Coordinates of C-alpha atoms in Angstrom, one line a residue:
Chain A
M2 CA -18.6 20.7 20.6
T3 CA -18.2 18.8 23.8
D4 CA -14.9 19.2 25.5
L5 CA -14.2 15.5 25.3
A6 CA -14.7 15.4 21.5
W7 CA -12.3 18.3 21.1
I8 CA -9.7 16.8 23.4
D9 CA -10.0 13.6 21.5
S10 CA -9.2 15.4 18.2
A11 CA -6.5 17.4 19.9
L12 CA -4.8 14.2 21.2
T13 CA -5.2 12.4 17.8
S14 CA -3.6 15.3 16.0
A15 CA -0.8 15.7 18.5
R16 CA 0.2 12.1 18.5
P17 CA 2.7 12.0 15.6
Q18 CA 4.6 15.0 16.7
A19 CA 4.5 14.1 20.4
V20 CA 5.5 10.4 20.1
A21 CA 8.2 11.4 17.6
A22 CA 9.7 13.9 20.0
L23 CA 9.5 11.5 22.9
L24 CA 11.2 8.9 20.8
R25 CA 14.1 11.3 20.3
Y26 CA 14.4 11.8 24.1
F27 CA 14.0 8.2 25.2
R28 CA 15.3 6.4 22.0
D29 CA 12.9 3.6 22.8
L30 CA 9.6 3.2 20.9
D31 CA 7.7 1.4 23.7
M32 CA 8.8 4.0 26.3
A33 CA 7.8 6.8 24.0
E34 CA 4.4 5.3 23.3
E35 CA 3.7 4.6 27.0
A36 CA 4.8 8.1 28.1
F37 CA 2.4 9.5 25.5
Q38 CA -0.4 7.3 26.6
E39 CA 0.1 8.4 30.2
A40 CA 0.3 12.1 29.1
C41 CA -3.0 11.7 27.3
L42 CA -4.7 10.3 30.4
R43 CA -3.5 13.3 32.4
A44 CA -4.8 15.6 29.6
L45 CA -8.2 13.9 29.9
K46 CA -8.1 14.6 33.6
N47 CA -6.7 18.1 33.6
W48 CA -7.9 19.8 30.5
P49 CA -11.7 19.7 31.2
E50 CA -11.1 21.4 34.6
K51 CA -8.4 23.8 33.8
G52 CA -9.0 24.3 30.1
P53 CA -6.6 23.1 27.4
P54 CA -3.1 24.5 27.3
R55 CA -2.3 27.0 24.5
D56 CA 0.1 24.6 23.0
T57 CA -1.3 21.1 23.4
V58 CA 1.6 19.3 21.6
A59 CA 4.2 21.0 23.8
W60 CA 2.2 20.2 26.9
L61 CA 2.0 16.5 26.0
I62 CA 5.7 16.3 25.2
F63 CA 6.6 18.0 28.4
V64 CA 4.4 15.9 30.6
G65 CA 5.2 12.7 28.7
R66 CA 8.9 13.4 29.1
N67 CA 8.5 13.9 32.9
I68 CA 6.5 10.7 33.2
G69 CA 9.2 8.8 31.3
I70 CA 11.9 10.2 33.5
D71 CA 10.0 9.3 36.7
Q72 CA 9.5 5.8 35.5
T73 CA 13.2 5.5 34.6
R74 CA 14.1 6.7 38.1
R75 CA 11.7 4.3 39.7
A76 CA 12.9 1.4 37.6
K77 CA 16.5 2.3 38.6
K78 CA 16.2 0.3 41.8
Q79 CA 15.2 -2.9 39.9
T80 CA 17.2 -2.5 36.7
E81 CA 20.1 -0.4 35.5
L82 CA 19.4 3.0 34.2
P83 CA 19.8 3.6 30.4
D84 CA 23.2 5.0 29.7
E85 CA 23.6 8.7 30.3
E86 CA 23.9 9.5 26.6
A87 CA 20.5 8.1 25.9
L88 CA 19.0 10.5 28.4
S89 CA 21.2 13.5 27.6
D90 CA 18.5 15.5 26.0
L91 CA 16.4 16.0 29.1
E92 CA 17.6 19.3 30.5
D93 CA 15.5 21.9 28.8
H94 CA 12.4 23.7 30.1
E95 CA 8.9 24.2 28.7
S96 CA 9.5 27.6 27.1
D97 CA 12.5 26.1 25.4
M98 CA 10.3 23.2 24.3
A99 CA 7.6 25.4 22.8
E100 CA 10.2 27.2 20.7
R101 CA 11.6 23.8 19.6
L102 CA 8.3 22.8 18.2
D103 CA 8.7 25.3 15.4
N104 CA 12.3 24.5 14.9
A105 CA 13.3 22.9 11.6
H106 CA 15.0 19.9 13.2
Y107 CA 11.7 19.0 14.7
R108 CA 10.3 17.9 11.3
D109 CA 12.9 15.2 11.3
D110 CA 11.4 13.7 14.4
V111 CA 8.1 12.9 12.6
L112 CA 9.9 11.8 9.5
R113 CA 12.1 9.5 11.6
L114 CA 9.1 8.0 13.4
L115 CA 7.5 7.2 10.0
F116 CA 10.7 6.0 8.6
I117 CA 11.2 3.5 11.5
C118 CA 7.9 2.0 10.6
C119 CA 9.1 1.4 7.0
H120 CA 11.9 -1.0 8.0
P121 CA 12.9 -2.9 4.9
D122 CA 12.8 -6.3 6.6
L123 CA 9.1 -5.8 7.3
P124 CA 6.6 -6.9 4.7
A125 CA 4.5 -4.0 3.4
T126 CA 1.4 -4.8 5.3
Q127 CA 3.3 -4.8 8.6
Q128 CA 4.9 -1.5 7.8
I129 CA 1.4 -0.1 7.3
A130 CA 0.1 -1.7 10.4
M131 CA 3.0 -0.2 12.4
A132 CA 2.4 3.3 11.1
L133 CA -1.3 3.0 11.8
R134 CA -0.7 1.9 15.4
I135 CA 2.3 4.1 16.3
V136 CA 1.9 7.2 14.2
S137 CA -1.9 7.4 13.7
G138 CA -2.7 5.8 17.0
L139 CA -5.5 3.6 15.7
S140 CA -6.3 0.8 18.1
V141 CA -5.2 -2.8 17.3
K142 CA -8.9 -3.6 17.0
E143 CA -9.5 -0.9 14.3
I144 CA -6.4 -2.0 12.4
A145 CA -7.4 -5.7 12.5
R146 CA -10.8 -4.8 11.2
A147 CA -9.4 -2.8 8.3
F148 CA -7.1 -5.7 7.4
L149 CA -9.9 -8.2 7.8
V150 CA -7.9 -10.3 10.3
S151 CA -8.5 -11.2 13.9
E152 CA -7.5 -8.8 16.7
A153 CA -5.2 -11.5 18.1
A154 CA -3.4 -12.0 14.8
M155 CA -2.9 -8.3 14.3
E156 CA -1.7 -7.9 17.9
Q157 CA 0.9 -10.6 17.2
R158 CA 1.9 -9.0 13.9
I159 CA 2.5 -5.6 15.4
T160 CA 4.4 -7.0 18.3
R161 CA 6.6 -8.9 16.0
A162 CA 7.1 -5.9 13.8
K163 CA 8.0 -3.7 16.8
R164 CA 10.6 -6.3 18.0
A165 CA 12.2 -6.3 14.5
V166 CA 12.3 -2.5 14.5
A167 CA 13.7 -2.4 18.1
Q168 CA 16.5 -4.8 17.2
A169 CA 17.4 -2.8 14.1
G170 CA 18.7 0.3 16.0
H171 CA 18.2 3.7 14.5
E172 CA 20.0 6.8 13.4
F173 CA 19.2 9.6 15.7
A174 CA 21.6 12.1 14.2
T175 CA 19.9 14.9 12.1
P176 CA 19.7 13.5 8.6
D177 CA 21.4 15.4 5.8
A178 CA 19.6 16.5 2.7
A179 CA 20.2 13.2 0.8
D180 CA 19.1 11.1 3.8
R181 CA 16.0 13.2 4.2
T182 CA 15.0 12.8 0.5
E183 CA 15.6 9.1 0.7
R184 CA 13.5 8.8 3.9
L185 CA 10.7 10.9 2.4
G186 CA 10.6 8.6 -0.6
V187 CA 10.3 5.5 1.5
V188 CA 7.7 7.0 3.7
A189 CA 5.7 8.3 0.7
A190 CA 5.7 4.8 -0.7
M191 CA 4.3 3.4 2.5
I192 CA 1.6 6.1 2.7
Y193 CA 0.5 5.3 -0.9
L194 CA 0.4 1.6 0.0
L195 CA -1.8 2.4 3.0
F196 CA -4.1 4.5 0.7
N197 CA -4.3 1.6 -1.8
E198 CA -5.2 -0.9 1.0
G199 CA -8.3 1.2 1.5
Y200 CA -8.9 2.2 -2.1
S201 CA -8.8 -1.3 -3.6
A202 CA -11.4 -2.6 -1.3
T203 CA -14.7 -3.7 -2.9
G204 CA -18.0 -5.0 -1.7
G205 CA -18.7 -5.3 2.0
E206 CA -15.0 -4.6 2.8
S207 CA -15.1 -1.1 1.3
H208 CA -17.0 0.3 4.3
V209 CA -14.5 -0.8 6.9
R210 CA -11.4 -0.1 4.8
A211 CA -12.3 3.5 3.6
P212 CA -10.8 5.0 6.8
L213 CA -7.4 3.8 5.6
C214 CA -7.6 6.3 2.7
D215 CA -8.5 9.1 5.1
E216 CA -5.6 8.2 7.3
A217 CA -3.2 8.1 4.4
I218 CA -4.4 11.6 3.3
R219 CA -4.0 12.9 6.9
L220 CA -0.4 11.6 7.0
A221 CA 0.5 13.1 3.7
R222 CA -0.9 16.5 4.8
L223 CA 1.2 16.3 8.0
L224 CA 4.3 15.6 6.0
L225 CA 3.6 18.3 3.5
R226 CA 3.1 20.8 6.3
L227 CA 6.5 19.8 7.7
F228 CA 8.2 19.7 4.2
P229 CA 6.2 22.4 2.3
S230 CA 8.5 22.5 -0.7
E231 CA 8.7 18.9 -1.7
P232 CA 6.9 18.5 -5.1
E233 CA 6.6 14.8 -4.8
M234 CA 4.8 15.1 -1.5
M235 CA 2.4 17.6 -3.2
G236 CA 2.1 15.1 -6.0
L237 CA 1.3 12.2 -3.6
L238 CA -1.3 14.2 -1.7
A239 CA -2.8 15.4 -5.0
L240 CA -2.9 11.9 -6.4
M241 CA -4.7 10.5 -3.4
L242 CA -7.2 13.4 -3.2
L243 CA -8.0 13.0 -6.9
Q244 CA -8.6 9.3 -6.6
H245 CA -10.4 9.5 -3.3
A246 CA -12.7 12.1 -4.8
R247 CA -14.3 9.4 -7.0
T248 CA -15.1 7.1 -4.0
A249 CA -18.9 7.8 -4.0
A250 CA -19.0 7.0 -7.7
R251 CA -16.8 3.9 -8.0
L252 CA -18.8 1.1 -6.5
D253 CA -22.3 0.0 -7.5
P254 CA -24.9 -1.0 -4.8
D255 CA -23.5 -4.5 -4.9
G256 CA -20.0 -3.3 -4.2
N257 CA -18.7 -3.9 -7.7
I258 CA -16.2 -1.5 -9.2
I259 CA -17.7 0.9 -11.8
L260 CA -15.1 1.8 -14.4
L261 CA -14.1 5.4 -14.9
D262 CA -16.0 5.7 -18.1
D263 CA -19.2 4.6 -16.6
Q264 CA -19.1 6.6 -13.3
D265 CA -21.6 9.3 -12.5
R266 CA -19.2 12.3 -12.4
S267 CA -21.7 14.4 -10.5
L268 CA -20.9 12.2 -7.5
W269 CA -17.2 13.1 -7.5
D270 CA -16.1 15.2 -4.6
R271 CA -15.4 18.7 -6.0
R272 CA -13.7 20.0 -3.0
A273 CA -11.1 17.2 -3.0
I274 CA -10.7 17.6 -6.7
D275 CA -10.1 21.4 -6.4
E276 CA -7.5 20.8 -3.7
G277 CA -5.8 18.1 -5.8
L278 CA -5.7 20.3 -8.9
V279 CA -4.2 23.2 -6.9
L280 CA -1.6 21.0 -5.4
I281 CA -0.5 19.4 -8.7
D282 CA -0.2 22.9 -10.4
K283 CA 1.8 24.0 -7.4
A284 CA 4.1 20.9 -7.6
F285 CA 4.8 21.4 -11.3
R286 CA 6.1 24.9 -10.7
H287 CA 9.2 23.2 -9.2
R288 CA 10.0 21.5 -12.5
R289 CA 11.2 18.4 -10.7
A290 CA 9.0 15.8 -12.2
G291 CA 8.4 12.6 -10.2
A292 CA 6.2 9.6 -10.4
Y293 CA 3.5 10.8 -8.0
Q294 CA 3.3 14.1 -9.7
V295 CA 2.8 12.5 -13.1
Q296 CA 0.3 10.0 -11.9
A297 CA -1.6 12.9 -10.2
A298 CA -1.5 14.9 -13.4
I299 CA -3.1 11.9 -15.2
A300 CA -5.8 11.7 -12.6
A301 CA -6.2 15.5 -13.0
V302 CA -6.9 15.1 -16.7
H303 CA -9.7 12.8 -15.9
A304 CA -11.0 15.0 -13.1
R305 CA -11.1 18.0 -15.5
A306 CA -13.2 16.2 -18.1
A307 CA -16.9 16.8 -17.6
S308 CA -17.6 13.5 -19.4
P309 CA -15.5 10.6 -20.7
A310 CA -15.8 12.0 -24.3
D311 CA -14.2 15.2 -23.1
T312 CA -11.0 13.5 -21.9
N313 CA -7.8 14.8 -23.3
W314 CA -6.3 11.5 -24.2
G315 CA -3.4 13.1 -26.0
E316 CA -2.3 14.7 -22.8
I317 CA -2.7 11.4 -20.9
D318 CA -0.6 9.7 -23.6
R319 CA 2.1 12.3 -23.2
L320 CA 2.0 12.0 -19.4
Y321 CA 2.3 8.2 -19.5
A322 CA 5.3 8.5 -21.8
V323 CA 6.9 10.7 -19.1
L324 CA 6.0 8.1 -16.5
E325 CA 7.5 5.3 -18.6
R326 CA 10.8 7.2 -18.6
L327 CA 10.7 7.9 -14.9
Q328 CA 9.6 4.4 -13.9
P329 CA 9.8 1.9 -16.7
S330 CA 7.3 -0.9 -16.2
P331 CA 5.2 -3.0 -18.5
V332 CA 2.0 -2.1 -16.5
I333 CA 2.6 1.6 -17.2
T334 CA 3.1 0.8 -20.9
L335 CA -0.1 -1.1 -20.8
N336 CA -1.9 1.9 -19.3
R337 CA -0.4 4.1 -21.9
A338 CA -1.8 1.8 -24.6
V339 CA -5.3 2.7 -23.5
A340 CA -4.6 6.4 -24.2
V341 CA -2.8 5.4 -27.5
S342 CA -5.9 3.5 -28.6
K343 CA -8.0 6.6 -28.1
V344 CA -5.6 8.9 -29.9
G345 CA -4.1 6.7 -32.6
G346 CA -6.6 3.8 -32.9
P347 CA -6.5 0.1 -31.8
E348 CA -3.8 -0.9 -34.2
A349 CA -1.2 1.5 -32.8
A350 CA -2.1 0.4 -29.3
L351 CA -1.8 -3.3 -30.2
R352 CA 1.7 -2.7 -31.6
L353 CA 2.6 -1.0 -28.3
I354 CA 1.5 -3.9 -26.2
E355 CA 2.8 -6.8 -28.3
P356 CA 6.2 -6.8 -26.6
L357 CA 4.4 -7.1 -23.2
A358 CA 3.0 -10.5 -24.0
Q359 CA 5.9 -12.2 -22.2
P360 CA 6.2 -10.0 -19.0
L361 CA 2.4 -9.7 -18.6
A362 CA 1.5 -13.2 -19.6
N363 CA -0.3 -13.8 -16.3
Y364 CA -1.8 -10.3 -16.0
F365 CA -5.5 -10.0 -16.2
H366 CA -5.6 -6.5 -17.6
F367 CA -3.2 -7.3 -20.4
H368 CA -5.5 -9.9 -21.9
G369 CA -8.5 -7.8 -21.2
L370 CA -7.1 -4.8 -23.1
R371 CA -5.7 -7.0 -25.9
G372 CA -9.1 -8.7 -26.3
A373 CA -10.8 -5.3 -26.5
L374 CA -8.3 -4.0 -29.1
L375 CA -8.7 -7.1 -31.2
Q376 CA -12.4 -6.9 -31.0
Q377 CA -12.3 -3.3 -32.2
L378 CA -10.2 -4.5 -35.2
G379 CA -12.8 -7.1 -36.0
R380 CA -10.5 -10.0 -35.2
G381 CA -13.2 -11.9 -33.3
R382 CA -11.5 -15.3 -32.9
E383 CA -8.3 -13.8 -31.4
A384 CA -10.3 -11.5 -29.2
R385 CA -12.3 -14.4 -27.8
E386 CA -9.0 -16.3 -27.0
A387 CA -7.7 -13.2 -25.2
F388 CA -10.9 -12.8 -23.2
D389 CA -10.9 -16.4 -22.3
R390 CA -7.4 -16.0 -21.0
A391 CA -8.4 -12.9 -19.0
I392 CA -11.4 -14.7 -17.4
A393 CA -9.1 -17.4 -16.2
L394 CA -6.9 -14.8 -14.6
A395 CA -9.6 -12.6 -13.1
N396 CA -9.0 -11.7 -9.5
T397 CA -12.6 -10.8 -8.6
P398 CA -16.1 -11.8 -9.8
A399 CA -16.5 -8.2 -11.0
E400 CA -13.5 -8.5 -13.3
A401 CA -14.8 -11.8 -14.7
A402 CA -18.2 -10.3 -15.2
H403 CA -16.8 -7.4 -17.1
I404 CA -15.0 -9.7 -19.5
R405 CA -18.0 -11.9 -19.9
M406 CA -19.9 -8.8 -21.0
H407 CA -17.4 -8.4 -23.8
L408 CA -17.7 -12.0 -24.8
D409 CA -21.5 -11.7 -24.9
R410 CA -21.1 -8.7 -27.2
L411 CA -18.8 -10.7 -29.4
A412 CA -21.3 -13.5 -29.6
A413 CA -24.0 -11.0 -30.4
E414 CA -21.9 -9.5 -33.2
D415 CA -21.2 -13.0 -34.5
G416 CA -24.8 -13.8 -34.5
A417 CA -25.6 -10.6 -36.4
T418 CA -22.9 -11.4 -39.0
Q419 CA -24.2 -14.9 -39.5
R420 CA -27.8 -13.7 -39.9
K421 CA -26.6 -11.1 -42.4
Q422 CA -24.7 -13.8 -44.3
K423 CA -27.8 -16.0 -44.4
T424 CA -30.0 -13.2 -45.7
A425 CA -27.4 -12.2 -48.3
Chain B
V17 CA -20.6 48.7 9.7
Q18 CA -19.3 45.6 8.0
Y19 CA -17.0 43.2 9.8
A20 CA -14.9 40.3 8.7
I21 CA -15.1 37.5 11.2
L22 CA -11.9 35.6 10.7
C23 CA -11.8 32.0 11.9
Y24 CA -8.5 30.8 13.3
D25 CA -7.9 27.3 14.7
R26 CA -5.3 24.6 14.7
E27 CA -5.6 23.1 11.3
E28 CA -4.4 19.6 12.3
I29 CA -7.0 19.4 15.0
I30 CA -9.8 20.2 12.6
E31 CA -8.4 17.5 10.3
A32 CA -8.5 15.0 13.1
W33 CA -12.3 15.6 13.5
T34 CA -14.5 12.6 12.9
K35 CA -16.9 12.9 10.0
A36 CA -19.8 13.3 12.5
E37 CA -18.0 16.2 14.2
E38 CA -17.3 17.9 11.0
D39 CA -20.9 17.5 9.8
R40 CA -22.2 18.8 13.1
V41 CA -20.1 22.0 13.2
I42 CA -20.5 22.8 9.5
G43 CA -24.2 22.1 9.8
Q44 CA -24.6 24.5 12.7
H45 CA -22.5 27.2 10.9
R46 CA -24.7 26.9 7.8
A47 CA -27.9 27.0 9.7
Y48 CA -26.9 30.1 11.5
A49 CA -25.4 31.7 8.4
S50 CA -28.6 31.3 6.5
K51 CA -30.5 33.0 9.4
L52 CA -28.2 35.9 9.1
A53 CA -28.6 35.9 5.3
Q54 CA -32.4 36.1 5.7
K55 CA -31.9 39.2 7.8
G56 CA -29.7 40.7 5.1
K57 CA -26.7 40.7 7.5
L58 CA -24.5 38.2 5.8
G59 CA -22.0 38.8 2.9
P60 CA -19.5 36.4 1.4
V61 CA -18.6 33.3 3.3
L62 CA -15.3 31.8 2.4
R63 CA -13.8 28.5 3.5
L64 CA -10.1 28.2 2.7
L65 CA -8.3 25.1 1.5
P66 CA -5.7 23.7 3.8
T67 CA -2.5 25.7 4.2
S68 CA -0.6 22.9 2.4
A69 CA -2.2 24.2 -0.8
A70 CA -1.0 27.8 -0.1
M71 CA 1.8 29.7 -1.7
T72 CA 3.3 33.0 -0.4
V73 CA 4.9 35.8 -2.3
R74 CA 7.7 37.5 -0.4
S75 CA 8.2 41.1 -1.5
G76 CA 11.6 42.3 -2.4
D77 CA 13.6 43.5 -5.4
Q78 CA 12.9 40.1 -6.8
P79 CA 9.7 38.9 -5.2
L80 CA 10.1 35.3 -4.1
V81 CA 7.4 32.6 -4.3
V82 CA 7.6 30.1 -1.4
D83 CA 5.4 27.1 -0.7
G84 CA 3.1 27.2 2.3
P85 CA 1.3 29.8 4.3
F86 CA 2.6 33.3 5.1
A87 CA 3.6 32.5 8.7
E88 CA 4.3 29.3 10.6
T89 CA 1.8 29.9 13.4
K90 CA 0.1 27.6 15.8
E91 CA -3.3 28.6 14.5
Q92 CA -4.2 29.1 10.9
L93 CA -6.7 31.2 9.1
L94 CA -9.3 28.7 8.0
G95 CA -12.1 30.8 6.7
L96 CA -14.1 34.0 7.1
W97 CA -17.6 35.4 7.2
I98 CA -18.5 39.0 6.2
V99 CA -21.3 40.4 8.3
D100 CA -23.1 43.8 8.3
T101 CA -24.2 45.0 11.8
E102 CA -25.4 48.2 13.5
T103 CA -23.0 47.9 16.4
P104 CA -19.7 46.2 17.2
E105 CA -21.5 44.4 20.0
E106 CA -23.8 42.7 17.4
A107 CA -20.8 41.6 15.4
L108 CA -19.2 40.2 18.5
E109 CA -22.4 38.4 19.4
I110 CA -22.5 36.8 16.0
A111 CA -18.9 35.7 16.4
M112 CA -19.7 34.2 19.8
V113 CA -22.5 32.1 18.2
F114 CA -20.1 30.8 15.6
S115 CA -17.5 30.1 18.2
G116 CA -20.0 28.2 20.3
H117 CA -20.4 25.7 17.6
K118 CA -16.9 24.4 18.1
G119 CA -15.8 25.9 21.3
H120 CA -12.1 26.3 20.5
G121 CA -9.8 28.4 18.3
S122 CA -10.4 32.1 18.0
L123 CA -12.5 34.4 15.9
E124 CA -11.0 37.8 15.0
V125 CA -13.7 40.5 14.4
R126 CA -12.2 43.0 12.1
P127 CA -14.0 46.1 10.7
L128 CA -13.8 46.5 6.9
R129 CA -12.7 49.7 5.4
E130 CA -13.9 49.1 1.9
M131 CA -17.5 48.1 2.1
V132 CA -18.7 45.1 0.2
S133 CA -22.1 45.4 -1.4
L134 CA -24.2 42.7 0.1
A135 CA -26.7 43.0 -2.6
A136 CA -24.1 42.4 -5.2
V137 CA -23.0 39.1 -3.7
A138 CA -26.4 37.9 -2.7

């Protein structure tokens, strides 16, 4: 490997920890980022000549901190120095620093950095953009591309988000166990949103948005390394790995989504599946069920089935029942109805979704599933009404095409029945 | 004598590799490993899942299961090759070729006490 490629990977991987530590020292996001950037430039200059330091992260923090202090001293003449307390953490030496990197309180730095990006006043897309820019270190250009907006628009969005975050002020005290759990929950939600931004892409977008999935997985791994005993973090990573494993099988050459039942399972990524299965088993040993774990367990049932016919629908039904209790939502009940229809037949499933007619009145998948169930029960006229409603609500041409296929099948069945009646 | 060549590196740096980087290193490893295999010098090759998938049993009156790898070290054990060579120099040479593919991290060359039958695994 060329030294530069290695240094590049080293700097990328060091970024979350280094920026997080610098933020603790300087208590200013811009200052932390700039100091890290400067430190990276020095690394690119020094490391190829002298060889990389044994501890790259500690080196970057140490150098970044000195750069920050220098700049503060230089700025002293023009502006007032930040108050003493903000800079109180600047007295230790490199050996001390290296030791600190393994210290438990250090985990909280990274968590804090991610948590700051999740400021509740920011819309979800801005939270994700902030995390990609500050924590992952993606360029504005890369982020703009992934979000399908212009670079200028993304630059503006991130600047605005940073300003909102800077005004909010942050808690730099070490969080207690309850705070930590809450922060982890908020950060996990942001990471899963990031993953879905990439995963929901279809057509020509899928190519540019796939890196979002990789980045989400990398962040989840980072968090799990820092908090190795959090079953929901294991669940989140497992869930993303199991979904990501299907990537190669889930779009046809035109970029349309291929449904799970129709996917070529030999294209699934076995390595990602193995890791996901291990993680979910590991998480369940803690006996602290959570929504990510249960969703991952559902994905695991699919991953274990060699073909759609081998799917353990009873297990999926049970898992959805658990998920309904943990996180009641009509969409989850709707998903459960698919499993119920496979286990108990279309009539049972239809009974389950009848109460959802109101809350899901404008939800494409509700009418799609309802139509399919009615069709199975031979109630063609009602099925057609449901499918018509679904088509009107379809979000993508692929969704509409899928429903049209059902309608065609209905028409063919009608034709067959009429012919049968004529011959009779 | 048989040796285990244990590959240690910073896991998070490996994870930050681009796809091209990963393909290049793994491709070179595979090509060289298959050469060794043809000469009958290669035994099992194991690539380990990330340490986040690991669990550790701590011995004691009541053995304790903890999540994560055995030790929080800067470099992690990522995988290993078993090789069979005449001399320790030859084992070191093989390790140097593997290390040349990525240029960082360390490879520990460790003689095996119990011999693995190469024929049995081939």
